[in-house]
GROMACS .gro file of N, CA, C and O in nm:
model
  456
    1MET      N    1   2.150  16.411 -12.764
    1MET     CA    2   2.107  16.498 -12.656
    1MET      C    3   2.178  16.454 -12.529
    1MET      O    4   2.189  16.336 -12.500
    2LYS      N    5   2.225  16.548 -12.454
    2LYS     CA    6   2.292  16.520 -12.328
    2LYS      C    7   2.188  16.504 -12.217
    2LYS      O    8   2.079  16.561 -12.224
    3ILE      N    9   2.225  16.430 -12.115
    3ILE     CA   10   2.135  16.411 -12.002
    3ILE      C   11   2.092  16.546 -11.945
    3ILE      O   12   1.976  16.568 -11.914
    4LYS      N   13   2.187  16.640 -11.937
    4LYS     CA   14   2.155  16.771 -11.878
    4LYS      C   15   2.053  16.849 -11.960
    4LYS      O   16   1.991  16.941 -11.910
    5ASP      N   17   2.037  16.812 -12.087
    5ASP     CA   18   1.941  16.882 -12.173
    5ASP      C   19   1.800  16.824 -12.165
    5ASP      O   20   1.707  16.877 -12.226
    6LEU      N   21   1.783  16.715 -12.091
    6LEU     CA   22   1.653  16.650 -12.086
    6LEU      C   23   1.542  16.738 -12.028
    6LEU      O   24   1.430  16.736 -12.077
    7VAL      N   25   1.573  16.815 -11.926
    7VAL     CA   26   1.469  16.897 -11.864
    7VAL      C   27   1.413  16.994 -11.968
    7VAL      O   28   1.291  17.009 -11.980
    8SER      N   29   1.499  17.056 -12.047
    8SER     CA   30   1.451  17.146 -12.153
    8SER      C   31   1.370  17.069 -12.256
    8SER      O   32   1.268  17.117 -12.304
    9TYR      N   33   1.416  16.951 -12.289
    9TYR     CA   34   1.346  16.868 -12.386
    9TYR      C   35   1.206  16.831 -12.336
    9TYR      O   36   1.109  16.836 -12.410
   10TRP      N   37   1.198  16.794 -12.209
   10TRP     CA   38   1.069  16.753 -12.152
   10TRP      C   39   0.973  16.870 -12.144
   10TRP      O   40   0.852  16.849 -12.140
   11ASP      N   41   1.025  16.992 -12.137
   11ASP     CA   42   0.937  17.108 -12.131
   11ASP      C   43   0.876  17.141 -12.266
   11ASP      O   44   0.787  17.225 -12.275
   12LYS      N   45   0.924  17.078 -12.372
   12LYS     CA   46   0.871  17.100 -12.507
   12LYS      C   47   0.802  16.972 -12.555
   12LYS      O   48   0.813  16.867 -12.493
   13HIS      N   49   0.736  16.981 -12.667
   13HIS     CA   50   0.672  16.862 -12.723
   13HIS      C   51   0.776  16.782 -12.801
   13HIS      O   52   0.852  16.837 -12.879
   14ALA      N   53   0.776  16.653 -12.778
   14ALA     CA   54   0.871  16.565 -12.847
   14ALA      C   55   0.814  16.523 -12.982
   14ALA      O   56   0.694  16.511 -12.999
   15ARG      N   57   0.904  16.503 -13.074
   15ARG     CA   58   0.866  16.454 -13.207
   15ARG      C   59   0.947  16.330 -13.238
   15ARG      O   60   1.052  16.308 -13.180
   16GLY      N   61   0.902  16.253 -13.336
   16GLY     CA   62   0.978  16.136 -13.378
   16GLY      C   63   0.889  16.015 -13.391
   16GLY      O   64   0.772  16.018 -13.355
   17ARG      N   65   0.946  15.913 -13.444
   17ARG     CA   66   0.874  15.787 -13.461
   17ARG      C   67   0.919  15.688 -13.357
   17ARG      O   68   1.033  15.687 -13.316
   18LEU      N   69   0.828  15.604 -13.319
   18LEU     CA   70   0.859  15.498 -13.223
   18LEU      C   71   0.855  15.364 -13.295
   18LEU      O   72   0.776  15.344 -13.386
   19THR      N   73   0.940  15.274 -13.252
   19THR     CA   74   0.935  15.139 -13.307
   19THR      C   75   0.817  15.066 -13.247
   19THR      O   76   0.761  15.108 -13.146
   20ARG      N   77   0.780  14.956 -13.308
   20ARG     CA   78   0.672  14.874 -13.254
   20ARG      C   79   0.724  14.784 -13.142
   20ARG      O   80   0.647  14.723 -13.070
   21ASP      N   81   0.854  14.773 -13.131
   21ASP     CA   82   0.914  14.685 -13.030
   21ASP      C   83   0.907  14.750 -12.893
   21ASP      O   84   0.943  14.865 -12.876
   22ALA      N   85   0.862  14.675 -12.795
   22ALA     CA   86   0.857  14.723 -12.657
   22ALA      C   87   0.970  14.658 -12.579
   22ALA      O   88   1.008  14.544 -12.605
   23SER      N   89   1.023  14.731 -12.484
   23SER     CA   90   1.127  14.679 -12.396
   23SER      C   91   1.079  14.691 -12.252
   23SER      O   92   1.015  14.789 -12.216
   24PHE      N   93   1.110  14.592 -12.174
   24PHE     CA   94   1.071  14.592 -12.034
   24PHE      C   95   1.196  14.581 -11.949
   24PHE      O   96   1.282  14.497 -11.977
   25ILE      N   97   1.204  14.664 -11.846
   25ILE     CA   98   1.322  14.663 -11.759
   25ILE      C   99   1.279  14.664 -11.613
   25ILE      O  100   1.173  14.715 -11.579
   26ALA      N  101   1.362  14.606 -11.530
   26ALA     CA  102   1.342  14.612 -11.386
   26ALA      C  103   1.442  14.713 -11.331
   26ALA      O  104   1.561  14.706 -11.360
   27LEU      N  105   1.392  14.810 -11.256
   27LEU     CA  106   1.478  14.913 -11.197
   27LEU      C  107   1.508  14.880 -11.052
   27LEU      O  108   1.428  14.814 -10.985
   28SER      N  109   1.619  14.929 -11.005
   28SER     CA  110   1.648  14.918 -10.862
   28SER      C  111   1.546  15.004 -10.787
   28SER      O  112   1.482  15.092 -10.845
   29ASP      N  113   1.530  14.979 -10.660
   29ASP     CA  114   1.436  15.058 -10.579
   29ASP      C  115   1.472  15.206 -10.585
   29ASP      O  116   1.384  15.292 -10.597
   30GLN      N  117   1.599  15.236 -10.577
   30GLN     CA  118   1.645  15.375 -10.580
   30GLN      C  119   1.607  15.443 -10.712
   30GLN      O  120   1.553  15.554 -10.713
   31HIS      N  121   1.632  15.377 -10.823
   31HIS     CA  122   1.601  15.436 -10.953
   31HIS      C  123   1.450  15.444 -10.976
   31HIS      O  124   1.401  15.537 -11.039
   32HIS      N  125   1.378  15.348 -10.923
   32HIS     CA  126   1.231  15.352 -10.933
   32HIS      C  127   1.176  15.475 -10.860
   32HIS      O  128   1.089  15.546 -10.911
   33ARG      N  129   1.231  15.503 -10.742
   33ARG     CA  130   1.188  15.622 -10.667
   33ARG      C  131   1.224  15.749 -10.742
   33ARG      O  132   1.147  15.845 -10.744
   34MET      N  133   1.341  15.752 -10.804
   34MET     CA  134   1.381  15.870 -10.882
   34MET      C  135   1.286  15.891 -10.999
   34MET      O  136   1.247  16.005 -11.029
   35LEU      N  137   1.246  15.783 -11.064
   35LEU     CA  138   1.152  15.793 -11.175
   35LEU      C  139   1.016  15.843 -11.127
   35LEU      O  140   0.953  15.926 -11.193
   36GLU      N  141   0.974  15.797 -11.010
   36GLU     CA  142   0.848  15.845 -10.953
   36GLU      C  143   0.854  15.995 -10.925
   36GLU      O  144   0.758  16.068 -10.949
   37LYS      N  145   0.968  16.043 -10.876
   37LYS     CA  146   0.985  16.187 -10.849
   37LYS      C  147   0.976  16.266 -10.980
   37LYS      O  148   0.915  16.373 -10.984
   38LEU      N  149   1.041  16.215 -11.085
   38LEU     CA  150   1.033  16.283 -11.216
   38LEU      C  151   0.889  16.285 -11.266
   38LEU      O  152   0.844  16.384 -11.325
   39SER      N  153   0.816  16.176 -11.242
   39SER     CA  154   0.675  16.170 -11.285
   39SER      C  155   0.591  16.275 -11.213
   39SER      O  156   0.497  16.329 -11.271
   40VAL      N  157   0.624  16.305 -11.090
   40VAL     CA  158   0.553  16.409 -11.016
   40VAL      C  159   0.589  16.547 -11.073
   40VAL      O  160   0.502  16.632 -11.089
   41LEU      N  161   0.717  16.566 -11.105
   41LEU     CA  162   0.761  16.694 -11.161
   41LEU      C  163   0.703  16.719 -11.301
   41LEU      O  164   0.676  16.833 -11.338
   42TYR      N  165   0.687  16.612 -11.377
   42TYR     CA  166   0.638  16.621 -11.516
   42TYR      C  167   0.515  16.531 -11.531
   42TYR      O  168   0.522  16.424 -11.594
   43PRO      N  169   0.401  16.573 -11.478
   43PRO     CA  170   0.283  16.487 -11.478
   43PRO      C  171   0.226  16.458 -11.617
   43PRO      O  172   0.150  16.362 -11.632
   44LEU      N  173   0.261  16.537 -11.716
   44LEU     CA  174   0.212  16.510 -11.852
   44LEU      C  175   0.296  16.405 -11.924
   44LEU      O  176   0.263  16.366 -12.036
   45LYS      N  177   0.405  16.363 -11.861
   45LYS     CA  178   0.490  16.258 -11.918
   45LYS      C  179   0.466  16.129 -11.841
   45LYS      O  180   0.472  16.127 -11.718
   46SER      N  181   0.440  16.021 -11.912
   46SER     CA  182   0.425  15.892 -11.845
   46SER      C  183   0.562  15.840 -11.802
   46SER      O  184   0.666  15.887 -11.851
   47SER      N  185   0.563  15.745 -11.713
   47SER     CA  186   0.689  15.682 -11.671
   47SER      C  187   0.761  15.622 -11.791
   47SER      O  188   0.884  15.630 -11.802
   48GLN      N  189   0.683  15.564 -11.883
   48GLN     CA  190   0.742  15.506 -12.003
   48GLN      C  191   0.809  15.613 -12.089
   48GLN      O  192   0.917  15.592 -12.144
   49ASP      N  193   0.743  15.728 -12.102
   49ASP     CA  194   0.801  15.839 -12.179
   49ASP      C  195   0.931  15.886 -12.115
   49ASP      O  196   1.030  15.911 -12.185
   50LEU      N  197   0.929  15.900 -11.984
   50LEU     CA  198   1.049  15.944 -11.913
   50LEU      C  199   1.164  15.845 -11.931
   50LEU      O  200   1.277  15.884 -11.959
   51MET      N  201   1.134  15.715 -11.916
   51MET     CA  202   1.238  15.613 -11.935
   51MET      C  203   1.291  15.615 -12.078
   51MET      O  204   1.412  15.606 -12.100
   52ARG      N  205   1.200  15.627 -12.176
   52ARG     CA  206   1.243  15.631 -12.315
   52ARG      C  207   1.336  15.749 -12.339
   52ARG      O  208   1.441  15.736 -12.402
   53ASP      N  209   1.299  15.867 -12.287
   53ASP     CA  210   1.382  15.985 -12.306
   53ASP      C  211   1.518  15.970 -12.238
   53ASP      O  212   1.620  16.009 -12.294
   54LEU      N  213   1.519  15.915 -12.118
   54LEU     CA  214   1.645  15.894 -12.047
   54LEU      C  215   1.736  15.797 -12.122
   54LEU      O  216   1.855  15.822 -12.139
   55ILE      N  217   1.680  15.687 -12.167
   55ILE     CA  218   1.760  15.588 -12.240
   55ILE      C  219   1.808  15.645 -12.373
   55ILE      O  220   1.925  15.628 -12.410
   56SER      N  221   1.721  15.716 -12.444
   56SER     CA  222   1.760  15.777 -12.571
   56SER      C  223   1.875  15.876 -12.551
   56SER      O  224   1.971  15.878 -12.628
   57SER      N  225   1.866  15.957 -12.447
   57SER     CA  226   1.973  16.054 -12.419
   57SER      C  227   2.104  15.985 -12.385
   57SER      O  228   2.210  16.026 -12.431
   58ALA      N  229   2.095  15.880 -12.305
   58ALA     CA  230   2.215  15.806 -12.268
   58ALA      C  231   2.279  15.743 -12.391
   58ALA      O  232   2.402  15.745 -12.407
   59LEU      N  233   2.198  15.689 -12.481
   59LEU     CA  234   2.252  15.627 -12.602
   59LEU      C  235   2.314  15.732 -12.695
   59LEU      O  236   2.419  15.708 -12.755
   60ASP      N  237   2.249  15.849 -12.706
   60ASP     CA  238   2.307  15.957 -12.786
   60ASP      C  239   2.440  16.002 -12.728
   60ASP      O  240   2.537  16.026 -12.801
   61GLU      N  241   2.445  16.010 -12.597
   61GLU     CA  242   2.567  16.055 -12.530
   61GLU      C  243   2.679  15.955 -12.543
   61GLU      O  244   2.794  15.992 -12.567
   62ILE      N  245   2.649  15.828 -12.530
   62ILE     CA  246   2.756  15.727 -12.540
   62ILE      C  247   2.815  15.725 -12.681
   62ILE      O  248   2.935  15.708 -12.698
   63GLU      N  249   2.730  15.747 -12.780
   63GLU     CA  250   2.779  15.748 -12.918
   63GLU      C  251   2.883  15.858 -12.938
   63GLU      O  252   2.983  15.838 -13.005
   64THR      N  253   2.861  15.974 -12.881
   64THR     CA  254   2.955  16.085 -12.898
   64THR      C  255   3.076  16.073 -12.806
   64THR      O  256   3.175  16.142 -12.827
   65ASP      N  257   3.068  15.988 -12.705
   65ASP     CA  258   3.177  15.975 -12.609
   65ASP      C  259   3.268  15.856 -12.633
   65ASP      O  260   3.362  15.833 -12.556
   66PHE      N  261   3.243  15.778 -12.739
   66PHE     CA  262   3.337  15.670 -12.771
   66PHE      C  263   3.474  15.731 -12.797
   66PHE      O  264   3.486  15.833 -12.866
   67PRO      N  265   3.579  15.669 -12.747
   67PRO     CA  266   3.713  15.726 -12.768
   67PRO      C  267   3.758  15.710 -12.913
   67PRO      O  268   3.727  15.611 -12.979
   68TYR      N  269   3.829  15.811 -12.961
   68TYR     CA  270   3.888  15.806 -13.094
   68TYR      C  271   4.019  15.731 -13.084
   68TYR      O  272   4.103  15.760 -12.999
   69VAL      N  273   4.037  15.631 -13.169
   69VAL     CA  274   4.161  15.555 -13.175
   69VAL      C  275   4.219  15.577 -13.315
   69VAL      O  276   4.161  15.533 -13.414
   70GLN      N  277   4.330  15.648 -13.321
   70GLN     CA  278   4.389  15.683 -13.450
   70GLN      C  279   4.445  15.562 -13.522
   70GLN      O  280   4.522  15.485 -13.467
   71GLY      N  281   4.400  15.546 -13.648
   71GLY     CA  282   4.453  15.441 -13.732
   71GLY      C  283   4.572  15.493 -13.812
   71GLY      O  284   4.621  15.604 -13.789
   72THR      N  285   4.617  15.416 -13.908
   72THR     CA  286   4.733  15.455 -13.989
   72THR      C  287   4.693  15.513 -14.124
   72THR      O  288   4.773  15.579 -14.189
   73LYS      N  289   4.569  15.490 -14.166
   73LYS     CA  290   4.522  15.534 -14.298
   73LYS      C  291   4.473  15.679 -14.292
   73LYS      O  292   4.391  15.715 -14.208
   74VAL      N  293   4.525  15.762 -14.383
   74VAL     CA  294   4.479  15.901 -14.394
   74VAL      C  295   4.350  15.900 -14.475
   74VAL      O  296   4.345  15.850 -14.586
   75VAL      N  297   4.243  15.957 -14.418
   75VAL     CA  298   4.113  15.956 -14.484
   75VAL      C  299   4.072  16.093 -14.537
   75VAL      O  300   3.980  16.104 -14.617
   76ALA      N  301   4.142  16.198 -14.492
   76ALA     CA  302   4.109  16.333 -14.537
   76ALA      C  303   4.217  16.429 -14.489
   76ALA      O  304   4.311  16.389 -14.418
   77HIS      N  305   4.202  16.553 -14.530
   77HIS     CA  306   4.288  16.661 -14.481
   77HIS      C  307   4.198  16.773 -14.431
   77HIS      O  308   4.095  16.802 -14.493
   78ASP      N  309   4.236  16.836 -14.320
   78ASP     CA  310   4.155  16.946 -14.269
   78ASP      C  311   4.183  17.074 -14.347
   78ASP      O  312   4.263  17.073 -14.442
   79GLU      N  313   4.118  17.184 -14.307
   79GLU     CA  314   4.130  17.309 -14.381
   79GLU      C  315   4.272  17.366 -14.378
   79GLU      O  316   4.309  17.449 -14.462
   80ASP      N  317   4.356  17.322 -14.283
   80ASP     CA  318   4.495  17.367 -14.276
   80ASP      C  319   4.590  17.270 -14.345
   80ASP      O  320   4.712  17.290 -14.341
   81GLY      N  321   4.535  17.164 -14.406
   81GLY     CA  322   4.617  17.067 -14.477
   81GLY      C  323   4.670  16.954 -14.391
   81GLY      O  324   4.744  16.869 -14.440
   82PHE      N  325   4.633  16.951 -14.264
   82PHE     CA  326   4.679  16.844 -14.177
   82PHE      C  327   4.601  16.716 -14.206
   82PHE      O  328   4.484  16.718 -14.240
   83GLU      N  329   4.672  16.604 -14.192
   83GLU     CA  330   4.610  16.474 -14.220
   83GLU      C  331   4.509  16.437 -14.112
   83GLU      O  332   4.531  16.462 -13.993
   84ILE      N  333   4.400  16.376 -14.156
   84ILE     CA  334   4.300  16.321 -14.064
   84ILE      C  335   4.305  16.170 -14.084
   84ILE      O  336   4.288  16.120 -14.195
   85PHE      N  337   4.330  16.100 -13.976
   85PHE     CA  338   4.346  15.955 -13.983
   85PHE      C  339   4.215  15.884 -13.949
   85PHE      O  340   4.131  15.936 -13.876
   86GLU      N  341   4.200  15.764 -14.005
   86GLU     CA  342   4.080  15.685 -13.978
   86GLU      C  343   4.069  15.656 -13.828
   86GLU      O  344   4.168  15.658 -13.757
   87ASP      N  345   3.947  15.633 -13.786
   87ASP     CA  346   3.919  15.596 -13.647
   87ASP      C  347   3.915  15.444 -13.640
   87ASP      O  348   3.833  15.380 -13.705
   88LYS      N  349   4.003  15.386 -13.562
   88LYS     CA  350   4.008  15.240 -13.545
   88LYS      C  351   3.937  15.196 -13.418
   88LYS      O  352   3.942  15.080 -13.381
   89GLY      N  353   3.869  15.289 -13.352
   89GLY     CA  354   3.795  15.256 -13.230
   89GLY      C  355   3.661  15.195 -13.263
   89GLY      O  356   3.636  15.148 -13.376
   90VAL      N  357   3.569  15.198 -13.169
   90VAL     CA  358   3.438  15.135 -13.187
   90VAL      C  359   3.340  15.224 -13.263
   90VAL      O  360   3.237  15.175 -13.310
   91THR      N  361   3.369  15.353 -13.278
   91THR     CA  362   3.275  15.444 -13.345
   91THR      C  363   3.238  15.399 -13.486
   91THR      O  364   3.118  15.394 -13.517
   92PRO      N  365   3.332  15.366 -13.574
   92PRO     CA  366   3.292  15.324 -13.709
   92PRO      C  367   3.201  15.201 -13.710
   92PRO      O  368   3.104  15.196 -13.786
   93GLU      N  369   3.229  15.104 -13.625
   93GLU     CA  370   3.145  14.984 -13.619
   93GLU      C  371   3.008  15.018 -13.563
   93GLU      O  372   2.906  14.968 -13.610
   94PHE      N  373   3.004  15.106 -13.464
   94PHE     CA  374   2.877  15.149 -13.407
   94PHE      C  375   2.792  15.220 -13.513
   94PHE      O  376   2.673  15.193 -13.524
   95VAL      N  377   2.853  15.307 -13.590
   95VAL     CA  378   2.781  15.379 -13.697
   95VAL      C  379   2.731  15.280 -13.801
   95VAL      O  380   2.616  15.287 -13.845
   96ARG      N  381   2.814  15.184 -13.840
   96ARG     CA  382   2.774  15.084 -13.939
   96ARG      C  383   2.655  15.003 -13.889
   96ARG      O  384   2.555  14.983 -13.960
   97LEU      N  385   2.662  14.958 -13.765
   97LEU     CA  386   2.552  14.880 -13.708
   97LEU      C  387   2.426  14.965 -13.693
   97LEU      O  388   2.315  14.916 -13.716
   98SER      N  389   2.440  15.091 -13.656
   98SER     CA  390   2.325  15.181 -13.645
   98SER      C  391   2.254  15.195 -13.779
   98SER      O  392   2.132  15.187 -13.787
   99GLN      N  393   2.332  15.216 -13.885
   99GLN     CA  394   2.273  15.230 -14.019
   99GLN      C  395   2.203  15.101 -14.062
   99GLN      O  396   2.095  15.105 -14.120
  100LYS      N  397   2.263  14.988 -14.030
  100LYS     CA  398   2.202  14.858 -14.063
  100LYS      C  399   2.068  14.843 -13.993
  100LYS      O  400   1.968  14.803 -14.055
  101HIS      N  401   2.062  14.876 -13.866
  101HIS     CA  402   1.938  14.860 -13.790
  101HIS      C  403   1.833  14.963 -13.829
  101HIS      O  404   1.713  14.932 -13.830
  102ILE      N  405   1.875  15.083 -13.864
  102ILE     CA  406   1.779  15.183 -13.911
  102ILE      C  407   1.715  15.136 -14.041
  102ILE      O  408   1.594  15.149 -14.059
  103LYS      N  409   1.795  15.079 -14.130
  103LYS     CA  410   1.740  15.023 -14.256
  103LYS      C  411   1.637  14.915 -14.226
  103LYS      O  412   1.531  14.910 -14.286
  104ARG      N  413   1.670  14.829 -14.132
  104ARG     CA  414   1.579  14.719 -14.095
  104ARG      C  415   1.449  14.774 -14.037
  104ARG      O  416   1.340  14.729 -14.073
  105LEU      N  417   1.459  14.873 -13.950
  105LEU     CA  418   1.339  14.932 -13.892
  105LEU      C  419   1.252  15.001 -13.997
  105LEU      O  420   1.130  14.989 -13.995
  106LYS      N  421   1.316  15.073 -14.089
  106LYS     CA  422   1.241  15.140 -14.196
  106LYS      C  423   1.170  15.038 -14.285
  106LYS      O  424   1.056  15.059 -14.325
  107ALA      N  425   1.237  14.927 -14.314
  107ALA     CA  426   1.175  14.822 -14.395
  107ALA      C  427   1.054  14.764 -14.323
  107ALA      O  428   0.950  14.739 -14.385
  108ARG      N  429   1.065  14.743 -14.193
  108ARG     CA  430   0.952  14.691 -14.115
  108ARG      C  431   0.836  14.788 -14.114
  108ARG      O  432   0.720  14.749 -14.120
  109GLN      N  433   0.867  14.919 -14.107
  109GLN     CA  434   0.762  15.020 -14.107
  109GLN      C  435   0.690  15.020 -14.242
  109GLN      O  436   0.568  15.032 -14.248
  110LEU      N  437   0.766  15.006 -14.350
  110LEU     CA  438   0.706  15.002 -14.483
  110LEU      C  439   0.619  14.878 -14.500
  110LEU      O  440   0.513  14.883 -14.561
  111GLU      N  441   0.662  14.765 -14.444
  111GLU     CA  442   0.583  14.642 -14.451
  111GLU      C  443   0.451  14.659 -14.378
  111GLU      O  444   0.348  14.610 -14.424
  112SER      N  445   0.454  14.727 -14.265
  112SER     CA  446   0.332  14.743 -14.187
  112SER      C  447   0.233  14.839 -14.255
  112SER      O  448   0.113  14.829 -14.232
  113VAL      N  449   0.282  14.930 -14.337
  113VAL     CA  450   0.195  15.023 -14.409
  113VAL      C  451   0.131  14.955 -14.529
  113VAL      O  452   0.015  14.980 -14.562
  114ALA      N  453   0.207  14.865 -14.593
  114ALA     CA  454   0.159  14.798 -14.714
  114ALA      C  455   0.051  14.697 -14.686
  114ALA      O  456   0.015  14.659 -14.586
   0.00000   0.00000   0.00000
C-alpha cells in the first residue's frame, strides 16, 4: 500500500493479524504533532493504529521501490521471447528474509494456540 492510499484505507475497516511483539518508538516533536492531528481527523483510530498503518505502508512501499540490478543469469523469457535476467539487487534477499520471518511468526502463532 502506498502512503497516498492510507486515507482510503483508514476510512475502511482493516483486516489482518497482529504479532504479539510490541515496538516502542520516540517521535520528534514535529512528527508527534502530525500524529496528534491525524488522531483528531480519525478519532476511531488510536495513535498506535495510525503508527502501525504508516509503518506498514512505508515498508510495503520500500519493498516495491528497491532498485532492480540486472544479473547475468537468464531466469525466464517474457511473452515476446525476450530474456529476463535475475535480480542481483537487494530484492531477492529481502524476499528470502521476509519468507523466513513469516514462517517464524506462523510457528509462534501455532505454538500459542497449542
